[in-house]
mmCIF file of C-alpha atoms in Angstrom:
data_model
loop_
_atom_site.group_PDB
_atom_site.id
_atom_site.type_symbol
_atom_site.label_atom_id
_atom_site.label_comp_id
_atom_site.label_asym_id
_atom_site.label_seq_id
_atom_site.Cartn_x
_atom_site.Cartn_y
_atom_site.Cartn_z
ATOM 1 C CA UNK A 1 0.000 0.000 0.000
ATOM 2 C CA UNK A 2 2.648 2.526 0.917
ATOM 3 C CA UNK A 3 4.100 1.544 -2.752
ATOM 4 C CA UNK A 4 0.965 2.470 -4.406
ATOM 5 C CA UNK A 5 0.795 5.817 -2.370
ATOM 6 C CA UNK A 6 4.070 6.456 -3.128
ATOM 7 C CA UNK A 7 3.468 6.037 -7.287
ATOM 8 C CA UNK A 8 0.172 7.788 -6.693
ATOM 9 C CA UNK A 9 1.565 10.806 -5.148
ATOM 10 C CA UNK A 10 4.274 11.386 -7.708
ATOM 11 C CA UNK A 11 2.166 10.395 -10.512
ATOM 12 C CA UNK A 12 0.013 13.387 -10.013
ATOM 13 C CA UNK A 13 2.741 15.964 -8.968
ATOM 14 C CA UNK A 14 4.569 15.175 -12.265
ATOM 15 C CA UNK A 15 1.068 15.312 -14.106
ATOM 16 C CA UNK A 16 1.262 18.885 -13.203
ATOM 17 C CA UNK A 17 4.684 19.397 -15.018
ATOM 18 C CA UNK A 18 3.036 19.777 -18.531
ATOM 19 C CA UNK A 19 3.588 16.288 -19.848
ATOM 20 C CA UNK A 20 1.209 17.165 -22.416
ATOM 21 C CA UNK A 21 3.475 19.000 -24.084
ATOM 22 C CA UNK A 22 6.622 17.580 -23.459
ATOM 23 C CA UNK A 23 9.283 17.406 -25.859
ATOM 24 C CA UNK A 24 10.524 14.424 -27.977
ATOM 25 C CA UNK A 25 13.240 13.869 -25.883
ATOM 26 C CA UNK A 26 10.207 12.878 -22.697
ATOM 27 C CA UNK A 27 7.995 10.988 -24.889
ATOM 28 C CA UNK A 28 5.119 9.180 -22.820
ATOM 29 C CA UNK A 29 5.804 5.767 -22.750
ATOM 30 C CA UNK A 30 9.540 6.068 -23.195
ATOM 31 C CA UNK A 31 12.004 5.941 -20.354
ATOM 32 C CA UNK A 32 14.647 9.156 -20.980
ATOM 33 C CA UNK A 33 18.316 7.168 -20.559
ATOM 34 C CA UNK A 34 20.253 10.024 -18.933
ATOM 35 C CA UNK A 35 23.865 10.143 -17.644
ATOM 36 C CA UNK A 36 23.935 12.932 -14.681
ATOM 37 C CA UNK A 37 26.859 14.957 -15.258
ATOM 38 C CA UNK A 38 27.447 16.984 -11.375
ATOM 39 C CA UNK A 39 29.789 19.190 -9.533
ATOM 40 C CA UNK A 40 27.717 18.257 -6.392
ATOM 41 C CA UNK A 41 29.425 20.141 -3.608
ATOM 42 C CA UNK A 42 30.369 23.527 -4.213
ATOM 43 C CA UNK A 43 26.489 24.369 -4.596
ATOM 44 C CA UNK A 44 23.640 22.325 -3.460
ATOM 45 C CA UNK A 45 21.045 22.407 -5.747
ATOM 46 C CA UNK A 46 22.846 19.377 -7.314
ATOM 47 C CA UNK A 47 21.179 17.725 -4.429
ATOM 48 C CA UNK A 48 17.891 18.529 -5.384
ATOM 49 C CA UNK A 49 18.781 17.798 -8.909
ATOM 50 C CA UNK A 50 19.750 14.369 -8.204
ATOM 51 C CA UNK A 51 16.304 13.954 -5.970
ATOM 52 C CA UNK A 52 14.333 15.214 -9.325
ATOM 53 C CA UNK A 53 16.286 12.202 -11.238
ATOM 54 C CA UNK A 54 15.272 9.701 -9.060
ATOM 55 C CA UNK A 55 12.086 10.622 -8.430
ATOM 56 C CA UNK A 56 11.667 10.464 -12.109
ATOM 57 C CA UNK A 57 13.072 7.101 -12.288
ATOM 58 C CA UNK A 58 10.336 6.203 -9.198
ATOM 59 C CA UNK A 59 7.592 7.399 -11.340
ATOM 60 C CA UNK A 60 8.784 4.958 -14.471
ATOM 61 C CA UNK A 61 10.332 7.925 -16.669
ATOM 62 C CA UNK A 62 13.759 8.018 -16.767
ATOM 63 C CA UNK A 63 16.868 5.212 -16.477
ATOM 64 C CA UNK A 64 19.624 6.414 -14.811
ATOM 65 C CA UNK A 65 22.584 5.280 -16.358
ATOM 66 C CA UNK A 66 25.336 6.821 -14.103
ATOM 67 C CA UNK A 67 25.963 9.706 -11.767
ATOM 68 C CA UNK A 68 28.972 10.780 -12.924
ATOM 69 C CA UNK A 69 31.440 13.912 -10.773
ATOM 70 C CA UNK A 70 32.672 16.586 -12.901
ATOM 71 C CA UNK A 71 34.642 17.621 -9.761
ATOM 72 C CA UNK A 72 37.186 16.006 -7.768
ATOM 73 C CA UNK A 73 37.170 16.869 -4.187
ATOM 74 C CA UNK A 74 38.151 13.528 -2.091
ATOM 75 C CA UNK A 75 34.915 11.912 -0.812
ATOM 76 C CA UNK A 76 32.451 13.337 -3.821
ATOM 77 C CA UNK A 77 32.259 9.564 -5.395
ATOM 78 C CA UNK A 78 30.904 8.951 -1.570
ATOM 79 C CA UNK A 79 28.065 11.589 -1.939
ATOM 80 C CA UNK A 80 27.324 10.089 -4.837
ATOM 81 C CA UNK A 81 26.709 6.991 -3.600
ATOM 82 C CA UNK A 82 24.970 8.411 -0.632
ATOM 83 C CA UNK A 83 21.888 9.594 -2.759
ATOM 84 C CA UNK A 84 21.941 6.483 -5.117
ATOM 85 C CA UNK A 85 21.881 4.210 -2.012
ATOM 86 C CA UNK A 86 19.292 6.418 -0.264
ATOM 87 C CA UNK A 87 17.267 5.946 -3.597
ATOM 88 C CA UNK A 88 17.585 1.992 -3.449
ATOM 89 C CA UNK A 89 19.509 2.007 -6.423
ATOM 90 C CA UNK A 90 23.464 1.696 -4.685
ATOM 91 C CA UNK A 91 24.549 -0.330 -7.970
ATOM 92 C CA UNK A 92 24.621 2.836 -10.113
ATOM 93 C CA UNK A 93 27.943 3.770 -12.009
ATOM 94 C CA UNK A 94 29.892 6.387 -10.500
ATOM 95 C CA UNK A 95 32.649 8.299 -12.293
ATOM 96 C CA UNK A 96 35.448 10.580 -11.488
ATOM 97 C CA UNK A 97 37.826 12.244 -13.424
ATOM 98 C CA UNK A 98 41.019 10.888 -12.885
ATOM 99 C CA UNK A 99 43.398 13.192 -14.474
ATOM 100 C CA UNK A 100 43.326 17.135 -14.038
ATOM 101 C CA UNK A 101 40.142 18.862 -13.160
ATOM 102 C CA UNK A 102 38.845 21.302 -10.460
ATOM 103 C CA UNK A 103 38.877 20.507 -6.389
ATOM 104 C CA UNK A 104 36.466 22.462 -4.993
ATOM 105 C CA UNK A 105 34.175 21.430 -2.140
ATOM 106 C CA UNK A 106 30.971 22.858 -0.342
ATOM 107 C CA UNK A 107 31.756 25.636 2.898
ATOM 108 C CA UNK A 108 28.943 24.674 4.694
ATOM 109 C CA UNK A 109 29.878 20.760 5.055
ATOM 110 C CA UNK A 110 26.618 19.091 3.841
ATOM 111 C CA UNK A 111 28.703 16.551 2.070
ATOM 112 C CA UNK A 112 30.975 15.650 5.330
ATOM 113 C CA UNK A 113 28.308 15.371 7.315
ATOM 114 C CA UNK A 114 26.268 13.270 4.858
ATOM 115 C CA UNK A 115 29.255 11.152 4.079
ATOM 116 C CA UNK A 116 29.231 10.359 8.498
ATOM 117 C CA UNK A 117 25.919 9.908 8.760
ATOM 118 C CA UNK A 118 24.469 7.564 5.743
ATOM 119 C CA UNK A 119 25.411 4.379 4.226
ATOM 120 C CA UNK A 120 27.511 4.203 1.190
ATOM 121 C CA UNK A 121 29.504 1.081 -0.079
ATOM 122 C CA UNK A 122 32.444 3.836 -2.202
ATOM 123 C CA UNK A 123 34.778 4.797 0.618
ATOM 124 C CA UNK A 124 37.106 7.081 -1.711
ATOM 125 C CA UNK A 125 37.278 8.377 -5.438
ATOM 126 C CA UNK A 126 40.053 5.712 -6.157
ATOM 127 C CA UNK A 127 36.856 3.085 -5.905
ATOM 128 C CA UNK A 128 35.208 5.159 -8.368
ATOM 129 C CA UNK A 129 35.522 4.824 -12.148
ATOM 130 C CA UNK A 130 37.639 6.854 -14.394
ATOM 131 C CA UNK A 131 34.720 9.625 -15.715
ATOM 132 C CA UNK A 132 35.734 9.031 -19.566
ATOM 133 C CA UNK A 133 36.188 5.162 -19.727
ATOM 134 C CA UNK A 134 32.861 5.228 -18.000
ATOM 135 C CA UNK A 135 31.118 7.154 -20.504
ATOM 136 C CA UNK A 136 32.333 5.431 -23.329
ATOM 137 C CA UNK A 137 31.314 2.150 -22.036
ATOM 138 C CA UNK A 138 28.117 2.847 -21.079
ATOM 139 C CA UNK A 139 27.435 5.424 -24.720
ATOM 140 C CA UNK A 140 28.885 2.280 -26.748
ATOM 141 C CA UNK A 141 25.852 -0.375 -25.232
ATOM 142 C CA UNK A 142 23.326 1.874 -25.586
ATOM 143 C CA UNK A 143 21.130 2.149 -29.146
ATOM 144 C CA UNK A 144 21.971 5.017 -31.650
ATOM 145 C CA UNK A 145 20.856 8.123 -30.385
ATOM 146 C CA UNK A 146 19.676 6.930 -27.164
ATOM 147 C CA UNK A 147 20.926 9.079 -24.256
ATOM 148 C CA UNK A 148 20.499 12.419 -22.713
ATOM 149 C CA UNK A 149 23.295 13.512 -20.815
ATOM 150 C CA UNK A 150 22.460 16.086 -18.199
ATOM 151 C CA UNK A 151 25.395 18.333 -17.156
ATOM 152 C CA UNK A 152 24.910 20.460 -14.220
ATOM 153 C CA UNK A 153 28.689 21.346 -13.349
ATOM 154 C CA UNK A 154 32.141 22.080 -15.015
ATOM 155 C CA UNK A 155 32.276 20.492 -18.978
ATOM 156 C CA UNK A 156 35.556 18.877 -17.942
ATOM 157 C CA UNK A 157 34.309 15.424 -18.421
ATOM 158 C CA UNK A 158 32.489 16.454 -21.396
ATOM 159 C CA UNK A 159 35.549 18.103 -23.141
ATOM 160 C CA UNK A 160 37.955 15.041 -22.146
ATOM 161 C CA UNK A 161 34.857 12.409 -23.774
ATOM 162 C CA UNK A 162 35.129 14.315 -27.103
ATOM 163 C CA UNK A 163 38.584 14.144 -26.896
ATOM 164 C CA UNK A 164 39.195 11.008 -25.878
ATOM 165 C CA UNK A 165 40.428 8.217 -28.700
ATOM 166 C CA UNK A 166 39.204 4.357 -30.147
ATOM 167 C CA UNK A 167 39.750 1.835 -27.726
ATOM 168 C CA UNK A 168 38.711 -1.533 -26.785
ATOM 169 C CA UNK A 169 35.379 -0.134 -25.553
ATOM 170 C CA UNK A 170 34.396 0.935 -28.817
ATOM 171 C CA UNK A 171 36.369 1.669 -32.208
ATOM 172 C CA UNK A 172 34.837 5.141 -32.520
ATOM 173 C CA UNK A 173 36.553 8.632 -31.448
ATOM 174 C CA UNK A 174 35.142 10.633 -28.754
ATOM 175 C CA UNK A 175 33.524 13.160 -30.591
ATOM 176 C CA UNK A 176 31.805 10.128 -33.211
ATOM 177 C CA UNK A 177 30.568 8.086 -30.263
ATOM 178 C CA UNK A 178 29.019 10.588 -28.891
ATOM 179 C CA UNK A 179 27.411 11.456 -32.351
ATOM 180 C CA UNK A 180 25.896 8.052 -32.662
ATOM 181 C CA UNK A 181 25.000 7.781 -30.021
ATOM 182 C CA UNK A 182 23.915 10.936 -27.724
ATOM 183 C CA UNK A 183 20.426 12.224 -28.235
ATOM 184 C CA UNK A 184 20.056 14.979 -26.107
ATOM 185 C CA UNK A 185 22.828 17.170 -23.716
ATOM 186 C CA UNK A 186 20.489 19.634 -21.439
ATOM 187 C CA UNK A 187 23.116 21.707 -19.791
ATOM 188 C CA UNK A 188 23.033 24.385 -16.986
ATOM 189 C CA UNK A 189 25.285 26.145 -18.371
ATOM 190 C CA UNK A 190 26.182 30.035 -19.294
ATOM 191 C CA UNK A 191 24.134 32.953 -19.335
ATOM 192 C CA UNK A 192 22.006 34.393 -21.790
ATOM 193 C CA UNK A 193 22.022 35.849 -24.543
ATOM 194 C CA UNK A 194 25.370 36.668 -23.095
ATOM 195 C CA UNK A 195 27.293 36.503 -19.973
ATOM 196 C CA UNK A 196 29.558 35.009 -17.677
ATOM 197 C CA UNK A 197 28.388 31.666 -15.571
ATOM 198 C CA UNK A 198 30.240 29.530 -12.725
ATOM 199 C CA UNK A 199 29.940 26.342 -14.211
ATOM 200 C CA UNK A 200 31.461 27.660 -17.592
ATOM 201 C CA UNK A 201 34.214 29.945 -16.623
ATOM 202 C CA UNK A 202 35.400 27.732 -13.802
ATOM 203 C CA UNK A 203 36.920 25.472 -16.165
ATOM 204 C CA UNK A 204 36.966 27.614 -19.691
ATOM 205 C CA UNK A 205 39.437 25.352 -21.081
ATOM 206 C CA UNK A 206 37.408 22.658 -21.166
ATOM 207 C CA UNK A 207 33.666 24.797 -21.558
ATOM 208 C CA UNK A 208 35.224 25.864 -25.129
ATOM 209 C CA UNK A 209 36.544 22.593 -26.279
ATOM 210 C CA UNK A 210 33.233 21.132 -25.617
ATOM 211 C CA UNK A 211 30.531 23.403 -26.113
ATOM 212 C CA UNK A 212 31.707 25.057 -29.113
ATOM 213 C CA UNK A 213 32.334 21.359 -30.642
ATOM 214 C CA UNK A 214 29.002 19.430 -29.345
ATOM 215 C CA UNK A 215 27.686 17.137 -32.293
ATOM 216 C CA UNK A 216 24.554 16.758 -30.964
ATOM 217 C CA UNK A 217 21.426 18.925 -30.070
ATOM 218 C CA UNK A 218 22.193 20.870 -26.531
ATOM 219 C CA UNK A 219 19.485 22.737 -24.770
ATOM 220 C CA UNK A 220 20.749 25.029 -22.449
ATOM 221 C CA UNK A 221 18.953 25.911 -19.048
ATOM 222 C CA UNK A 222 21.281 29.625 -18.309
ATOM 223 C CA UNK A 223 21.870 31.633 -15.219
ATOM 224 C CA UNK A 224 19.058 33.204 -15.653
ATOM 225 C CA UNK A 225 16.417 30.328 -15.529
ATOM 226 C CA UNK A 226 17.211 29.355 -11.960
ATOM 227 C CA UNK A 227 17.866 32.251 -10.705
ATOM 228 C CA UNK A 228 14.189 33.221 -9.107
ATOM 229 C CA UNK A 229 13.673 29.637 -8.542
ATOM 230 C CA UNK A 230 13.595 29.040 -4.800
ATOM 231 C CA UNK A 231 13.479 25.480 -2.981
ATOM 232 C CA UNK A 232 14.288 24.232 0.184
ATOM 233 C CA UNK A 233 12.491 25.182 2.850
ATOM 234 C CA UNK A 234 9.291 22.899 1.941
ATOM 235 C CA UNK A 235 11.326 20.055 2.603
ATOM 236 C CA UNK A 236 13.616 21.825 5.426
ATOM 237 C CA UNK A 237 10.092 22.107 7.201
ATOM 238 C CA UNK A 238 8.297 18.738 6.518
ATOM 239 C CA UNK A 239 8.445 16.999 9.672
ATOM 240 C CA UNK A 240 7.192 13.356 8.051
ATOM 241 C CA UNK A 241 10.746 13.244 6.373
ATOM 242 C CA UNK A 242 12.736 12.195 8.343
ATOM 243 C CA UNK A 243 16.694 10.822 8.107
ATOM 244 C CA UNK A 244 17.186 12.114 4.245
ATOM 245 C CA UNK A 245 20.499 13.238 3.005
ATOM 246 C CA UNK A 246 18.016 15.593 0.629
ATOM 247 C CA UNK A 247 16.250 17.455 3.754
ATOM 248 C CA UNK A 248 19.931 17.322 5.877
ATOM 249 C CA UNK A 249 21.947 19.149 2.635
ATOM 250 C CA UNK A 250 19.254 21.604 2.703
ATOM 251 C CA UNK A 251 18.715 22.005 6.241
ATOM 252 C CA UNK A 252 22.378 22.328 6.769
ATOM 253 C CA UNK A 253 23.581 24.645 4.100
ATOM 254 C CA UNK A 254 20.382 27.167 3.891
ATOM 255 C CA UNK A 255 20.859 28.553 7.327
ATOM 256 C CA UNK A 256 24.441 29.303 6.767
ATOM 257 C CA UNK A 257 23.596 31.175 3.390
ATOM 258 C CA UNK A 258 21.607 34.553 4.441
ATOM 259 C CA UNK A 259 21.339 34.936 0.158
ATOM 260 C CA UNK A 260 19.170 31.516 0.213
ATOM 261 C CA UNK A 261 16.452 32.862 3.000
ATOM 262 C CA UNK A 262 13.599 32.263 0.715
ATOM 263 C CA UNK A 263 14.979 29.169 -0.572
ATOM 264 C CA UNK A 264 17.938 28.182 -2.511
ATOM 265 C CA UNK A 265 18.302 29.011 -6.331
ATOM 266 C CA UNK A 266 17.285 26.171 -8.599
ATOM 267 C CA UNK A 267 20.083 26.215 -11.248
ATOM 268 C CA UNK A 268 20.427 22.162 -11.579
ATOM 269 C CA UNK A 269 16.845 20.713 -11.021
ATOM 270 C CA UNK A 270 15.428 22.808 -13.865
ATOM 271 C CA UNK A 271 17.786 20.733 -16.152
ATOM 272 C CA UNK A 272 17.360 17.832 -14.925
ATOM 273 C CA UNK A 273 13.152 18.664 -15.262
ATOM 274 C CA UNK A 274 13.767 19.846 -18.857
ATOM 275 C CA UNK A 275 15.866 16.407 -19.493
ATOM 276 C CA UNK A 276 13.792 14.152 -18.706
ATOM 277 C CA UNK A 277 10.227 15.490 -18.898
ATOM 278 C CA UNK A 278 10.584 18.426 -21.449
ATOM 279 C CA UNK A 279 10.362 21.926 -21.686
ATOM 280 C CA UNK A 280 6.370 23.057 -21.841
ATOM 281 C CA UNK A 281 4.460 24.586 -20.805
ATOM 282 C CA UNK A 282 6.800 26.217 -18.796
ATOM 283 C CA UNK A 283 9.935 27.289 -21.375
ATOM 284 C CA UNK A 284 10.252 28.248 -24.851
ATOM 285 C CA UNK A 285 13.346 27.725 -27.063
ATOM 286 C CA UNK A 286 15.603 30.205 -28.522
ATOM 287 C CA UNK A 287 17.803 28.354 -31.284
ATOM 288 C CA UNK A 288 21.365 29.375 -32.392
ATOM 289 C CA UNK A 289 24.384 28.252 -31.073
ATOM 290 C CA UNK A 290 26.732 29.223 -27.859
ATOM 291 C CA UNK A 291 29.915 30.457 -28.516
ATOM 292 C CA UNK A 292 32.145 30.280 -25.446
ATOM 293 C CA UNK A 293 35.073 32.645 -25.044
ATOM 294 C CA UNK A 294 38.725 31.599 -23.547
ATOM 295 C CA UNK A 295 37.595 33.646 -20.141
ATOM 296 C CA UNK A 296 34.510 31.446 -19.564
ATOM 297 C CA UNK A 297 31.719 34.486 -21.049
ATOM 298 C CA UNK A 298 29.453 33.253 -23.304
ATOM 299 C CA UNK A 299 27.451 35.311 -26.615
ATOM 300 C CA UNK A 300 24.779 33.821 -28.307
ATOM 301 C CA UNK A 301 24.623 33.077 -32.410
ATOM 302 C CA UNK A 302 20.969 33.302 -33.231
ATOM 303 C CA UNK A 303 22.215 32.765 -36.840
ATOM 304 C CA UNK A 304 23.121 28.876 -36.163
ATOM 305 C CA UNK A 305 21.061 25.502 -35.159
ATOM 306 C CA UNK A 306 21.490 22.989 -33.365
ATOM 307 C CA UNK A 307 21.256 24.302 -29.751
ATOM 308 C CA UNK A 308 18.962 26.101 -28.338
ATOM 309 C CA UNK A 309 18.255 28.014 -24.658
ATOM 310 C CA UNK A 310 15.557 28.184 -22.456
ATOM 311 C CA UNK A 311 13.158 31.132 -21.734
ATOM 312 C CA UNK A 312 10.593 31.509 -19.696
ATOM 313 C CA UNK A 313 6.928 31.545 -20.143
ATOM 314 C CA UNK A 314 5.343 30.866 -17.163
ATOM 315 C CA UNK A 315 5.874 32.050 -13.585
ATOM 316 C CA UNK A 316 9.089 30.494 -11.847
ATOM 317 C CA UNK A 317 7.038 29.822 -9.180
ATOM 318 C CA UNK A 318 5.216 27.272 -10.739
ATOM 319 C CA UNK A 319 8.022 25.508 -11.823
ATOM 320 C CA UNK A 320 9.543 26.381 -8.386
ATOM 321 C CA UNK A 321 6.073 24.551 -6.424
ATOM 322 C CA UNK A 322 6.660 21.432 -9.094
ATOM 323 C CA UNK A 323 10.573 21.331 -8.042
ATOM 324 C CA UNK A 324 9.612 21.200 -4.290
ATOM 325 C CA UNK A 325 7.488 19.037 -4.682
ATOM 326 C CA UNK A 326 9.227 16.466 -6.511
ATOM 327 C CA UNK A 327 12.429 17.237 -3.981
ATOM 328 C CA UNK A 328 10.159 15.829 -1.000
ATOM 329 C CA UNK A 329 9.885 12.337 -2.669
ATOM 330 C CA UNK A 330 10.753 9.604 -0.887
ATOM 331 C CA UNK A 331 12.449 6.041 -1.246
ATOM 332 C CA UNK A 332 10.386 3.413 -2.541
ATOM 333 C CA UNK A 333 10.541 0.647 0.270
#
């Protein structure tokens, strides 16, 4: 019974997120394959982003490939596994990137304090997989133009997959493997039409090599789109959650952060929302094409296709009430 209650309840919250007009990329019936692509500690709205993707895989939409760090802070593969475990699903890929990349952690220790307090079988980042050879395995058993990857951090691992060379996994180049078979990236990413955004000027090397050179259709979810999202506090205040590395992130980092009294900004869940169950009725598209300067700023080429960027049509709160929702769901036991 609690099962059915469970399905019920997030059956008709994600009802409300404008299935009806979902994109291709969310069509009913179909379960999105997505590889989540995080920096999950310097912010924490990765943590409700990673709630939103299992939630959708609770609900029957989406297959979680991997959860996959775009950072490299000792003890991230750990969080990781914290929220996959927490979600029943402990046997999900994690990645790391093995070589050089960016260290940088959370100030308000959410992580260490979910990392003492929550079971998790990946003790350090060495247990982890290297972030590339796990990509291409997993992109060369999946069908032609199968998988969404959802990037909500630095492009380091995305930049080192397109560069990366044939090898036993499959016989195919980065940047042709992930032409066959990528579908869909949905990236928070930049500001626009122009600006200059954390996630892309953090590591600009690798934000150039791989947005300017993405084979596939990218949608974009920008600074802006988050921005006057605010979540949090629902689930810092529900008193029937109880012991939930969600709710404990939140509840730990939001009172140290006077800028997140209303709630924290919702940067990474609207990607993974747009991923996996499409952009209306909420966002339009704008196509063109980013191009990404060497000091992380970003213009926009509304002469191009093949990506495009999100703007808003609807109030962010109602995408905000859908996000807190959807944040509050629980394990199915």
């Amino acid at each position: 019974m609690k099962y059915f209650l469970h399905m019920l309840l997030l059956g008709g919250l994600l009802a409300g997120c404008g299935q009806q007009t979902a994109t291709k990329e969310s069509s009913a019936g179909n379960k999105v394959a997505v590889i989540f692509d995080t920096d999950i500690g310097p912010d924490y709205d990765d943590v409700g982003a990673i709630a939103l993707l299992h939630a959708f895989a609770d609900s029957g939409q989406a297959r979680i490939l991997a959860t996959v760090a775009s950072n490299k802070y000792e003890g991230i593969a750990g969080v990781l596994d914290v929220f996959n475990t927490y979600f029943n699903r402990p046997d999900i890929p994690i990645g790391v990137p093995k070589g050089p990349g960016i260290d940088m952690r959370d100030n308000q220790h959410w992580s260490d304090s979910l990392l003492a307090n929550y079971p998790h079988r990946i003790k350090t980042n060495a247990e982890a997989e290297d972030a590339v050879t796990l990509y291409r395995k997993l992109l060369a058993a999946e069908p032609d133009t199968s998988v969404t990857i959802v990037t909500v951090g630095f492009l380091t691992n995305m930049a080192n997959l397109l560069a990366s060379q044939a090898d036993s996994l499959s016989p195919l180049n980065g940047r042709d493997l992930v032409k066959q078979k990528v579908k869909l990236l949905v990236s928070m990413a930049g500001k626009f039409p122009a600006g200059r955004e954390f996630n892309v000027f953090i590591d600009s090397t690798a934000s150039v090599a791989a947005l300017n050179n993405w084979p596939t259709k990218v949608i974009y979810s920008g600074f802006e789109i988050g921005l006057n999202v605010k979540t949090g506090l629902p689930i810092i205040h529900n008193e029937n959650i109880q012991h939930s590395p969600v709710k404990d992130a939140f509840r730990i980092a939001i009172p140290k952060s006077p800028e997140d009294s209303a709630g924290r900004m919702s940067w990474d869940e609207t990607a993974v929302l747009v991923a996996v169950h499409g952009y209306g009725p909420y966002y339009t598209l704008q196509s063109g094409k980013i191009n990404v300067a060497a000091d992380g700023s970003n213009t926009w080429d509304s002469t191009a296709t093949g990506q495009y960027y999100l703007v808003e049509k609807a109030p962010p709160k109602e995408v905000e009430a859908i996000i807190n929702r959807m944040m509050a769901h629980q394990p199915m036991r």
